[in-house]
Short mmCIF file of C-alpha atoms and ligand atoms in Angstrom, two decimals:
data_model
loop_
_atom_site.label_atom_id
_atom_site.label_comp_id
_atom_site.label_asym_id
_atom_site.label_seq_id
_atom_site.Cartn_x
_atom_site.Cartn_y
_atom_site.Cartn_z
CA MET A 1 -8.98 -20.17 4.26
CA SER A 2 -6.09 -21.10 6.47
CA THR A 3 -3.69 -18.41 7.53
CA THR A 4 -0.06 -19.17 8.12
CA ALA A 5 1.50 -17.47 11.09
CA PHE A 6 5.11 -16.59 10.36
CA PRO A 7 6.94 -19.11 12.60
CA GLU A 8 5.38 -18.31 16.01
CA SER A 9 4.70 -14.71 14.94
CA LYS A 10 8.38 -13.88 14.68
CA CYS A 11 9.60 -10.58 13.32
CA MET A 12 10.39 -10.91 9.61
CA ILE A 13 13.63 -8.98 9.98
CA SER A 14 14.96 -9.70 13.48
CA GLY A 15 13.58 -13.20 14.09
CA GLN A 16 12.55 -11.99 17.58
CA SER A 17 9.02 -12.20 18.93
CA VAL A 18 6.28 -9.83 17.80
CA THR A 19 3.83 -8.50 20.39
CA PRO A 20 0.28 -8.12 18.98
CA PHE A 21 -1.37 -4.76 19.71
CA LEU A 22 -4.40 -4.52 17.39
CA TYR A 23 -6.82 -7.31 16.44
CA PHE A 24 -9.39 -6.72 13.69
CA GLY A 25 -11.11 -10.11 13.77
CA MET A 26 -11.88 -12.35 10.79
CA MET A 27 -11.51 -10.40 7.55
CA PRO A 28 -12.09 -11.15 3.86
CA ILE A 29 -9.42 -10.68 1.14
CA ALA A 30 -9.08 -6.87 0.86
CA ASN A 31 -9.09 -6.83 -2.96
CA GLY A 32 -11.39 -9.85 -3.24
CA PHE A 33 -14.33 -8.16 -4.99
CA LEU A 34 -16.83 -10.88 -5.77
CA THR A 35 -20.07 -11.97 -7.41
CA PRO A 36 -23.14 -13.29 -5.51
CA ASP A 37 -22.41 -16.93 -6.44
CA GLN A 38 -19.12 -16.57 -4.50
CA PHE A 39 -20.67 -15.17 -1.29
CA ALA A 40 -21.18 -18.56 0.38
CA ASN A 41 -17.56 -19.65 0.00
CA GLU A 42 -15.87 -16.34 0.63
CA PRO A 43 -12.56 -16.92 2.42
CA ARG A 44 -11.78 -15.17 5.70
CA PHE A 45 -8.70 -14.92 7.83
CA GLU A 46 -7.56 -13.30 11.06
CA LEU A 47 -6.10 -9.81 10.79
CA GLU A 48 -3.80 -8.69 13.57
CA VAL A 49 -0.75 -6.42 13.80
CA GLY A 50 2.15 -6.54 16.21
CA LEU A 51 5.43 -4.82 17.02
CA CYS A 52 8.95 -6.17 17.42
CA GLU A 53 10.65 -3.86 19.88
CA THR A 54 14.10 -5.08 18.82
CA SER A 55 13.83 -3.96 15.19
CA GLY A 56 10.97 -1.44 15.43
CA MET A 57 9.12 -3.53 12.86
CA VAL A 58 5.31 -3.38 12.79
CA GLN A 59 3.85 -6.31 10.85
CA LEU A 60 0.94 -8.70 10.51
CA THR A 61 1.13 -11.63 12.88
CA LYS A 62 -0.50 -13.99 10.34
CA PHE A 63 -0.16 -14.00 6.58
CA VAL A 64 -2.53 -14.95 3.80
CA PRO A 65 -0.81 -17.06 1.08
CA PRO A 66 0.26 -14.63 -1.69
CA GLU A 67 -1.46 -16.73 -4.38
CA ALA A 68 -4.82 -15.94 -2.73
CA MET A 69 -4.20 -12.21 -3.20
CA PHE A 70 -2.07 -11.71 -6.35
CA HIS A 71 -3.30 -13.81 -9.22
CA GLY A 72 -4.53 -13.71 -12.79
CA ASP A 73 -7.63 -11.79 -11.70
CA TYR A 74 -6.01 -9.16 -9.44
CA ALA A 75 -8.27 -6.11 -9.12
CA PHE A 76 -5.77 -3.32 -8.51
CA PHE A 77 -4.44 -1.29 -11.44
CA SER A 78 -2.09 1.59 -10.62
CA SER A 79 -3.19 3.78 -13.50
CA THR A 80 -6.60 4.71 -12.10
CA SER A 81 -5.55 8.10 -10.73
CA ALA A 82 -4.20 11.07 -12.69
CA HIS A 83 -2.34 12.20 -9.60
CA MET A 84 -0.60 8.82 -9.19
CA ALA A 85 0.37 8.80 -12.88
CA GLU A 86 2.03 12.18 -12.34
CA HIS A 87 3.67 10.93 -9.14
CA PHE A 88 5.32 8.03 -10.98
CA ARG A 89 6.45 10.27 -13.82
CA GLY A 90 8.20 12.39 -11.17
CA PHE A 91 9.62 9.30 -9.42
CA ALA A 92 11.12 8.05 -12.71
CA ALA A 93 12.57 11.48 -13.56
CA MET A 94 14.13 11.79 -10.08
CA VAL A 95 15.76 8.35 -10.37
CA ARG A 96 17.13 9.15 -13.82
CA GLU A 97 18.56 12.55 -12.83
CA ARG A 98 19.85 11.80 -9.40
CA TYR A 99 20.84 8.14 -9.37
CA VAL A 100 21.33 6.81 -12.90
CA PRO A 101 22.41 9.78 -15.04
CA GLY A 102 24.82 7.75 -17.21
CA GLU A 103 24.25 6.13 -20.56
CA ASN A 104 22.07 3.02 -20.74
CA PRO A 105 21.54 2.26 -17.06
CA PHE A 106 19.64 -0.95 -16.33
CA VAL A 107 16.55 -0.25 -14.21
CA VAL A 108 14.54 -3.03 -12.58
CA GLU A 109 11.21 -2.58 -10.83
CA MET A 110 9.52 -5.05 -8.56
CA GLY A 111 5.69 -4.95 -8.47
CA SER A 112 5.72 -2.90 -11.66
CA ASN A 113 1.92 -3.29 -12.00
CA ASP A 114 0.65 -1.95 -15.34
CA GLY A 115 3.98 -0.24 -16.08
CA ILE A 116 2.95 3.13 -14.70
CA MET A 117 6.58 3.99 -13.74
CA LEU A 118 8.72 1.90 -16.10
CA ARG A 119 6.95 3.22 -19.21
CA HIS A 120 8.90 6.45 -18.66
CA PHE A 121 12.20 4.55 -18.91
CA ALA A 122 10.89 2.48 -21.83
CA ALA A 123 9.93 5.67 -23.68
CA GLN A 124 13.56 6.88 -23.45
CA GLY A 125 14.90 3.55 -24.68
CA ILE A 126 16.48 2.79 -21.29
CA PRO A 127 17.05 -0.93 -20.60
CA HIS A 128 14.51 -1.99 -18.00
CA LEU A 129 12.71 -5.00 -16.59
CA GLY A 130 9.43 -5.11 -14.69
CA ILE A 131 8.60 -7.94 -12.30
CA GLU A 132 4.87 -8.33 -11.69
CA PRO A 133 3.34 -11.56 -10.37
CA SER A 134 -0.29 -10.73 -11.29
CA ALA A 135 -0.43 -11.94 -14.89
CA ASN A 136 -3.42 -9.83 -15.98
CA VAL A 137 -1.76 -6.65 -14.71
CA ALA A 138 1.65 -7.60 -16.21
CA GLN A 139 -0.07 -8.05 -19.58
CA LYS A 140 -1.21 -4.40 -19.47
CA ALA A 141 2.42 -3.32 -18.94
CA VAL A 142 3.58 -5.39 -21.91
CA GLU A 143 0.89 -3.69 -24.01
CA HIS A 144 2.44 -0.37 -22.96
CA GLY A 145 5.85 -1.49 -24.27
CA VAL A 146 7.28 -2.32 -20.84
CA ARG A 147 9.40 -5.49 -20.72
CA THR A 148 7.82 -7.51 -17.90
CA ILE A 149 8.12 -10.95 -16.37
CA SER A 150 5.36 -12.41 -14.23
CA GLU A 151 7.00 -13.89 -11.13
CA PHE A 152 7.45 -13.32 -7.39
CA PHE A 153 10.83 -11.71 -6.61
CA CYS A 154 13.21 -13.61 -4.33
CA LYS A 155 16.93 -14.29 -3.89
CA GLU A 156 16.99 -16.89 -6.68
CA LEU A 157 15.19 -14.63 -9.14
CA GLY A 158 17.65 -11.81 -8.36
CA GLU A 159 20.51 -14.16 -9.23
CA ARG A 160 18.77 -15.36 -12.38
CA ILE A 161 18.06 -11.84 -13.66
CA ALA A 162 21.69 -10.84 -12.97
CA ASP A 163 22.85 -13.87 -15.05
CA GLU A 164 20.39 -13.39 -17.91
CA TYR A 165 20.18 -9.59 -18.19
CA GLY A 166 23.25 -8.31 -16.30
CA ARG A 167 23.43 -6.40 -13.02
CA ALA A 168 21.23 -3.41 -12.34
CA ASP A 169 21.99 0.24 -11.62
CA ALA A 170 18.71 0.84 -9.86
CA PHE A 171 16.10 -1.42 -8.29
CA LEU A 172 12.77 0.30 -7.72
CA GLY A 173 9.60 -0.53 -5.85
CA ALA A 174 6.45 1.40 -5.03
CA ASN A 175 3.85 -0.01 -2.66
CA VAL A 176 5.27 -3.47 -3.07
CA MET A 177 7.86 -4.11 -0.34
CA CYS A 178 5.10 -3.84 2.27
CA HIS A 179 3.37 -6.77 0.51
CA ILE A 180 6.22 -9.24 0.96
CA PRO A 181 6.68 -11.52 3.98
CA THR A 182 10.03 -12.94 2.81
CA LEU A 183 12.01 -9.76 3.36
CA HIS A 184 15.46 -11.28 3.78
CA SER A 185 15.18 -13.30 0.58
CA VAL A 186 14.16 -10.13 -1.29
CA ALA A 187 17.03 -8.08 0.19
CA ALA A 188 19.51 -10.85 -0.69
CA GLY A 189 18.15 -10.95 -4.27
CA ILE A 190 18.47 -7.17 -4.61
CA LYS A 191 22.03 -7.27 -3.26
CA LYS A 192 22.95 -9.94 -5.84
CA LEU A 193 21.29 -8.05 -8.66
CA LEU A 194 22.62 -4.54 -8.00
CA LYS A 195 26.00 -3.32 -9.18
CA PRO A 196 28.35 -2.35 -6.30
CA LYS A 197 27.26 1.30 -6.55
CA GLY A 198 23.67 0.49 -7.50
CA VAL A 199 20.75 1.83 -5.49
CA LEU A 200 17.53 0.41 -4.17
CA ILE A 201 14.75 3.00 -4.00
CA PHE A 202 11.37 2.01 -2.68
CA GLU A 203 8.37 3.67 -1.12
CA ASP A 204 5.50 2.45 0.99
CA PRO A 205 2.85 3.83 3.35
CA TYR A 206 4.80 5.21 6.34
CA LEU A 207 4.21 3.97 9.88
CA GLY A 208 4.69 7.52 11.20
CA ASP A 209 1.74 8.76 9.13
CA ILE A 210 -0.46 5.77 9.95
CA VAL A 211 0.04 6.32 13.68
CA GLU A 212 -0.25 10.11 13.51
CA LYS A 213 -3.43 10.08 11.37
CA THR A 214 -5.02 6.97 12.90
CA SER A 215 -5.22 5.68 9.31
CA TYR A 216 -5.80 2.09 10.36
CA ASP A 217 -7.32 1.33 6.96
CA GLN A 218 -3.79 0.81 5.61
CA ILE A 219 -3.84 -2.41 7.62
CA TYR A 220 -5.07 -5.32 5.49
CA ASP A 221 -3.94 -8.72 4.23
CA GLU A 222 -1.71 -7.43 1.41
CA HIS A 223 0.25 -5.14 3.71
CA SER A 224 2.39 -7.47 5.76
CA SER A 225 4.77 -4.66 6.91
CA TYR A 226 4.34 -1.07 8.08
CA PHE A 227 7.84 0.35 7.71
CA SER A 228 9.74 3.11 9.45
CA ALA A 229 13.31 4.34 8.90
CA LEU A 230 14.30 2.42 12.03
CA SER A 231 12.99 -0.92 10.80
CA VAL A 232 14.23 -0.50 7.22
CA ASP A 233 17.73 0.38 8.41
CA PHE A 234 17.72 -2.60 10.79
CA TRP A 235 16.67 -4.88 7.92
CA PHE A 236 19.29 -3.77 5.37
CA ASN A 237 22.14 -3.53 7.91
CA GLN A 238 21.94 -7.30 8.00
CA HIS A 239 22.83 -7.33 4.29
CA GLU A 240 25.77 -4.90 4.63
CA MET A 241 23.58 -2.19 3.12
CA GLU A 242 22.40 1.12 4.61
CA LEU A 243 19.83 3.88 4.29
CA ILE A 244 21.42 6.82 2.49
CA ASP A 245 18.37 9.02 2.01
CA LEU A 246 14.73 9.39 3.03
CA GLN A 247 12.17 11.33 1.02
CA PRO A 248 8.72 11.76 2.64
CA GLN A 249 5.83 11.50 0.13
CA THR A 250 2.18 12.57 0.29
CA THR A 251 0.89 9.54 -1.66
CA HIS A 252 -1.26 6.86 -0.02
CA GLY A 253 -2.04 9.24 2.82
CA GLY A 254 1.65 9.62 3.73
CA SER A 255 4.46 7.43 2.46
CA MET A 256 8.22 7.27 2.84
CA ARG A 257 10.71 6.76 0.02
CA TYR A 258 13.77 4.85 1.21
CA VAL A 259 17.09 5.00 -0.66
CA ILE A 260 19.52 2.19 0.15
CA ALA A 261 23.01 1.35 -1.07
CA ASN A 262 25.87 -0.93 -0.18
CA LYS A 263 27.58 0.27 3.01
CA GLY A 264 29.99 3.12 2.27
CA ALA A 265 29.26 3.05 -1.49
CA ARG A 266 27.46 6.39 -1.60
CA ASN A 267 27.11 9.58 0.47
CA LYS A 268 24.55 9.48 3.24
CA SER A 269 22.14 12.40 3.73
CA PRO A 270 21.91 13.83 7.27
CA ILE A 271 18.11 13.45 7.05
CA VAL A 272 18.52 9.72 7.75
CA GLU A 273 19.71 10.30 11.34
CA THR A 274 17.25 13.20 11.80
CA ILE A 275 14.24 11.03 10.91
CA LYS A 276 15.46 8.05 12.92
CA ALA A 277 15.88 10.31 15.97
CA LYS A 278 12.36 11.68 15.44
CA GLU A 279 10.94 8.16 15.24
CA ARG A 280 12.63 7.24 18.53
CA ARG A 281 11.27 10.40 20.13
CA LEU A 282 7.73 9.57 18.91
CA GLY A 283 8.14 6.02 20.19
CA LEU A 284 7.45 4.34 16.84
CA ASN A 285 9.47 1.39 18.16
CA ARG A 286 7.63 1.17 21.48
CA LEU A 287 4.56 -0.81 22.52
CA GLU A 288 2.96 1.98 24.54
CA THR A 289 2.76 4.11 21.36
CA MET A 290 1.08 1.26 19.51
CA ALA A 291 -1.33 0.59 22.40
CA ASP A 292 -2.34 4.26 22.26
CA PHE A 293 -2.80 3.96 18.47
CA ALA A 294 -5.02 0.90 18.99
CA ARG A 295 -7.20 2.88 21.45
CA ARG A 296 -7.62 5.68 18.89
CA VAL A 297 -8.54 3.12 16.20
CA ALA A 298 -11.33 1.72 18.41
CA ALA A 299 -12.58 5.27 19.13
CA SER A 300 -12.59 6.05 15.38
CA ARG A 301 -14.75 2.98 14.75
CA GLU A 302 -17.31 4.05 17.38
CA SER A 303 -17.40 7.55 15.95
CA LEU A 304 -17.96 6.39 12.34
CA ARG A 305 -20.63 3.89 13.38
CA SER A 306 -22.53 6.47 15.36
CA VAL A 307 -22.43 9.10 12.56
CA LEU A 308 -23.67 6.53 10.03
CA SER A 309 -26.40 5.23 12.28
CA GLU A 310 -27.58 8.81 12.84
CA LEU A 311 -27.63 9.41 9.05
CA ASN A 312 -29.53 6.17 8.63
CA ALA A 313 -32.10 7.22 11.24
CA GLN A 314 -32.58 10.51 9.36
CA GLY A 315 -33.21 8.61 6.13
CA LYS A 316 -30.14 10.09 4.41
CA ARG A 317 -28.74 8.29 1.37
CA VAL A 318 -25.08 7.42 1.85
CA ALA A 319 -22.82 6.17 -0.96
CA GLY A 320 -19.16 5.19 -0.73
CA TYR A 321 -16.56 6.68 -3.06
CA GLY A 322 -13.58 4.52 -4.10
CA ALA A 323 -13.77 0.75 -3.62
CA THR A 324 -10.27 0.75 -2.16
CA SER A 325 -8.56 -2.10 -0.37
CA LYS A 326 -8.64 0.26 2.60
CA SER A 327 -12.45 0.29 2.50
CA THR A 328 -12.49 -3.47 3.14
CA THR A 329 -10.80 -2.94 6.51
CA VAL A 330 -13.05 -0.03 7.50
CA LEU A 331 -16.33 -1.65 6.45
CA ASN A 332 -15.62 -5.04 7.98
CA TYR A 333 -13.99 -3.74 11.17
CA CYS A 334 -16.81 -1.23 11.72
CA GLY A 335 -19.51 -3.73 10.72
CA LEU A 336 -21.00 -1.53 7.97
CA GLY A 337 -22.96 -3.00 5.06
CA PRO A 338 -25.50 -2.01 2.39
CA THR A 339 -27.88 -0.65 5.07
CA GLU A 340 -25.39 2.05 6.00
CA VAL A 341 -23.66 2.47 2.59
CA ALA A 342 -26.01 1.78 -0.34
CA PHE A 343 -23.29 1.34 -2.98
CA ILE A 344 -19.68 2.29 -3.70
CA SER A 345 -18.67 4.27 -6.78
CA ASP A 346 -15.45 3.20 -8.50
CA THR A 347 -13.78 3.71 -11.87
CA THR A 348 -12.10 0.28 -12.06
CA PRO A 349 -13.78 -1.91 -14.72
CA THR A 350 -12.89 -5.16 -12.90
CA LYS A 351 -14.64 -3.98 -9.71
CA ILE A 352 -17.81 -2.50 -11.25
CA GLY A 353 -20.80 -4.85 -11.04
CA LYS A 354 -19.17 -6.88 -8.27
CA TYR A 355 -19.63 -6.63 -4.50
CA SER A 356 -17.28 -5.46 -1.80
CA PRO A 357 -15.43 -8.17 0.18
CA GLY A 358 -17.10 -9.37 3.36
CA VAL A 359 -20.00 -6.93 3.63
CA HIS A 360 -21.19 -7.22 0.00
CA ILE A 361 -21.94 -3.62 -0.92
CA PRO A 362 -22.52 -3.26 -4.70
CA ILE A 363 -19.83 -1.46 -6.73
CA ARG A 364 -21.24 0.97 -9.30
CA THR A 365 -19.95 3.35 -11.93
CA PRO A 366 -19.25 7.06 -11.26
CA GLU A 367 -22.18 7.81 -13.63
CA GLU A 368 -24.53 6.00 -11.26
CA PHE A 369 -23.03 7.98 -8.38
CA HIS A 370 -23.84 11.19 -10.26
CA SER A 371 -27.40 10.21 -11.06
CA ALA A 372 -28.04 8.99 -7.49
CA ASN A 373 -27.06 12.36 -5.97
CA PRO A 374 -26.45 10.89 -2.49
CA ASP A 375 -26.84 13.08 0.60
CA VAL A 376 -23.48 11.90 1.88
CA ALA A 377 -20.44 10.44 0.10
CA LEU A 378 -18.18 8.43 2.37
CA LEU A 379 -14.71 8.90 0.92
CA PHE A 380 -12.79 5.63 1.08
CA ALA A 381 -10.18 6.93 -1.40
CA TRP A 382 -9.33 9.76 1.04
CA ASN A 383 -5.71 9.66 -0.09
CA HIS A 384 -6.95 11.08 -3.42
CA ALA A 385 -9.16 13.68 -1.68
CA ASN A 386 -7.81 16.72 -3.55
CA GLU A 387 -8.25 15.11 -6.97
CA ILE A 388 -11.69 13.68 -6.17
CA LEU A 389 -13.19 16.66 -4.36
CA ALA A 390 -12.12 18.91 -7.24
CA LYS A 391 -13.65 16.72 -9.93
CA GLU A 392 -16.81 15.95 -7.93
CA ALA A 393 -17.60 19.54 -6.93
CA ARG A 394 -21.12 18.91 -8.25
CA LEU A 395 -21.87 16.82 -5.11
CA GLY A 396 -21.91 20.01 -3.02
CA LYS A 397 -24.00 21.83 -5.65
CA PHE A 398 -26.70 19.18 -5.21
CA GLY A 399 -26.60 19.59 -1.43
CA GLY A 400 -24.43 16.52 -0.74
CA LYS A 401 -21.58 16.35 1.76
CA TRP A 402 -18.35 14.39 2.00
CA LEU A 403 -17.76 12.22 5.06
CA LEU A 404 -14.14 11.38 5.91
CA TYR A 405 -12.71 9.33 8.77
CA VAL A 406 -9.02 10.38 8.64
CA PRO A 407 -7.51 11.83 10.78
CA GLU A 408 -10.88 11.78 12.60
CA VAL A 409 -14.51 11.40 11.50
CA HIS A 410 -15.62 14.69 9.93
CA PHE A 411 -17.80 16.20 7.20
CA ARG A 412 -16.50 18.40 4.40
P1 TYD B 1 -6.17 3.55 -3.77
O1 TYD B 1 -6.13 4.45 -2.61
O2 TYD B 1 -5.03 3.54 -4.67
O3 TYD B 1 -6.53 2.08 -3.32
P2 TYD B 1 -6.04 1.03 -2.27
O4 TYD B 1 -6.61 1.36 -0.91
O5 TYD B 1 -6.66 -0.17 -2.87
O6 TYD B 1 -4.55 1.07 -2.28
O7 TYD B 1 -7.54 3.97 -4.54
C1 TYD B 1 -7.81 3.64 -5.78
C2 TYD B 1 -9.28 3.21 -5.87
O8 TYD B 1 -10.15 4.33 -5.91
C3 TYD B 1 -9.47 2.46 -7.15
O9 TYD B 1 -10.37 1.40 -6.94
C4 TYD B 1 -10.04 3.51 -8.09
C5 TYD B 1 -10.82 4.39 -7.16
N1 TYD B 1 -10.90 5.77 -7.62
C6 TYD B 1 -12.11 6.22 -8.15
O10 TYD B 1 -13.08 5.48 -8.24
N2 TYD B 1 -12.17 7.52 -8.59
C7 TYD B 1 -11.12 8.36 -8.53
O11 TYD B 1 -11.23 9.53 -8.93
C8 TYD B 1 -9.88 7.89 -7.96
C9 TYD B 1 -8.70 8.79 -7.86
C10 TYD B 1 -9.83 6.58 -7.51
#
């Protein structure tokens, strides 16, 4: 597969140069779970991240074409975790109460997946529209009564929706903005679509958490950006919009919810300047911070490899838990395959029976995980640790242990 560098690895929001600081090598498609007949032609691409010191933006230096990742056979469904379902119920309730309390607001969501958030608006009869490019996932949302179109959002689509459906009171996004390389087109489309006092509210894995926890597994093909308050503010200032609130979240191992409005249209919370000042103090916009992060990532890899090779030497049976996109980065970067991790347990029907991208570890059902009683379960879905450790307490009863690699390699 060919990868397209954004013109000479330029920053997507400032147009200035991006300095690479962490190279992972040739990687497969993170969500590209596959069958043995596809092994020989499995696509690979270079994975590398860099920083633009002008905007504070951390981003991939090369992008995989979106069609290779989000298509009619996309493997990721949001509604696989009870905790996430509850999170999106709370997100929807917060938006309704705080930002669109009036009668019949129009709420649009980009990357609405299987309708996990919009179904709460649909249930109240609130006018809404989901935009979800993966047709199979969009179909699930429609089945849940969520009005959904299957397209990629851009400036032109923002204009078209405004013409056909009217302008929106709120534009929402969860774990989607970080997937989009054409950030200015998206911001321009949102600006066109929103009413003058409308709000954009989106959340994504937060650069501050990734750096603090050495959670390098957030870095994969689908995540073109790793946002901070500094970079998001820089981006929207160019569209005469501004950050008016920031709400840290625990999801995806540490996320940030960004609230943005037209300049001067709404009150700005003091937390915006507080968090931006903290980011400057931590050096989230400086190369030396990222170079230090890259050193910790390499050390984490050595540590995980040595623990697994020790377990292997002792004849322990290791199984993975959660065939996450994140696991594709860890397994391929650390060079771990079926010798080290016999299989990965996952609840997603479209992943079960297939093999993990790149290293081809079989994906099995949770029932098989239970009957295998592994000595060690390597938790790839560590962001759901509380939910999973509670429901899998039987692992410990059978003498098994959990192995985690965030914030450092440790057993639980
Ligand atoms: P998530 O962290 O959302 O994935 P990603 O890194 O791809 O963003 O993890 C969801 C994956 O973990 C999904 O494949 C389902 C699986 N999973 C289980 O198998 N069991 C569970 O109890 C939970 C919560 C997730």
